[in-house]
Short mmCIF file of C-alpha atoms in Angstrom, two decimals:
data_model
loop_
_atom_site.label_atom_id
_atom_site.label_comp_id
_atom_site.label_asym_id
_atom_site.label_seq_id
_atom_site.Cartn_x
_atom_site.Cartn_y
_atom_site.Cartn_z
CA MET Z 1 -11.51 4.25 74.56
CA ALA Z 2 -11.06 7.99 75.76
CA GLY Z 3 -14.21 9.93 75.80
CA GLY Z 4 -16.28 6.86 74.63
CA VAL Z 5 -18.55 4.31 76.24
CA GLY Z 6 -16.37 1.44 74.92
CA LEU Z 7 -17.29 -1.65 72.86
CA ALA Z 8 -19.29 -3.32 75.80
CA GLY Z 9 -21.70 -0.04 76.00
CA LEU Z 10 -22.00 0.13 71.99
CA PHE Z 11 -23.04 -3.67 71.88
CA GLY Z 12 -24.42 -4.38 75.51
CA THR Z 13 -26.90 -1.68 75.52
CA PRO Z 14 -28.73 -3.04 72.21
CA GLY Z 15 -28.28 -6.58 73.58
CA VAL Z 16 -29.68 -5.88 76.75
CA ILE Z 17 -32.86 -3.94 74.68
CA ALA Z 18 -33.24 -7.22 72.39
CA ALA Z 19 -33.14 -9.62 75.80
CA THR Z 20 -35.73 -7.56 77.91
CA HIS Z 21 -37.98 -5.73 75.31
CA PRO Z 22 -37.92 -7.09 71.85
CA ILE Z 23 -40.58 -5.32 70.39
CA LEU Z 24 -38.82 -1.83 71.08
CA ALA Z 25 -35.20 -3.45 69.53
CA ALA Z 26 -37.49 -4.22 66.26
CA GLY Z 27 -37.99 -0.76 66.42
CA LEU Z 28 -34.99 0.67 67.20
CA PHE Z 29 -33.24 -1.43 64.98
CA ILE Z 30 -36.03 -0.03 61.79
CA ALA Z 31 -35.48 3.31 62.82
CA GLU Z 32 -31.81 3.08 62.41
CA LEU Z 33 -32.36 1.68 59.12
CA THR Z 34 -34.88 4.36 57.80
CA LEU Z 35 -32.51 6.72 59.62
CA ILE Z 36 -29.47 5.65 56.98
CA TYR Z 37 -31.76 5.10 54.18
CA VAL Z 38 -32.64 8.64 54.54
CA LEU Z 39 -29.13 9.54 54.76
CA VAL Z 40 -28.11 7.41 51.60
CA MET Z 41 -30.41 8.75 49.29
CA SER Z 42 -30.47 12.21 50.25
CA PHE Z 43 -26.69 12.11 49.38
CA LEU Z 44 -27.22 10.06 46.27
CA TYR Z 45 -30.66 11.80 44.70
CA GLY Z 46 -30.78 15.27 46.47
CA SER Z 47 -29.21 18.33 45.45
CA LYS Z 48 -25.69 19.68 46.07
CA GLU Z 49 -26.47 21.35 48.66
CA ARG Z 50 -28.55 18.56 50.77
CA GLY Z 51 -25.84 15.95 49.87
CA GLU Z 52 -23.31 18.64 51.48
CA ARG Z 53 -25.34 19.17 54.53
CA VAL Z 54 -25.52 15.40 55.09
CA PHE Z 55 -21.31 15.13 55.18
CA ARG Z 56 -21.72 17.95 57.64
CA LEU Z 57 -24.31 15.93 59.50
CA LEU Z 58 -21.90 13.09 59.94
CA ARG Z 59 -18.48 15.01 60.44
CA TRP Z 60 -20.83 16.69 63.37
CA VAL Z 61 -22.13 13.01 64.61
CA LYS Z 62 -18.30 11.78 64.34
CA ASP Z 63 -17.36 14.86 66.73
CA LYS Z 64 -14.88 15.79 63.95
CA GLU Z 65 -13.80 19.74 62.21
CA GLU Z 66 -14.92 20.38 58.91
CA PRO Z 67 -12.55 20.37 56.55
CA SER Z 68 -10.76 24.02 55.52
CA SER Z 69 -11.86 24.77 51.81
CA SER Z 70 -9.66 25.38 49.51
CA VAL Z 71 -12.15 26.99 47.11
CA GLU Z 72 -13.54 30.47 48.04
CA PRO Z 73 -17.17 30.48 46.63
CA SER Z 74 -17.77 33.36 44.07
CA ASP Z 75 -20.93 35.67 44.15
CA SER Z 76 -20.97 35.90 40.36
CA GLY Z 77 -23.49 33.56 39.97
CA PRO Z 78 -23.44 30.92 37.62
CA PRO Z 79 -21.28 31.27 34.42
CA GLY Z 80 -22.67 32.92 31.70
CA GLY Z 81 -25.24 35.03 33.59
CA PRO Z 82 -28.15 34.81 35.88
CA LEU Z 83 -30.53 31.87 34.74
CA ARG Z 84 -34.30 33.28 33.71
#
């Protein structure tokens, strides 16, 4: 696996932690589940901007480039004029 740890490191490290420190392993597992829950809920129930940030975070974690935008944002505001 170029540039990565590989499957042994990916699965071996949590296994070693679980075998040597079960309480620490349980804490890390709960922290991972909490992070996943927060990201999913932010995407599903958050604003559009927050959903975009979640996907940007996931792209950043995977070390991928942002896709090019085919639609240019306009500065004219919402259709029908400004909200009051």
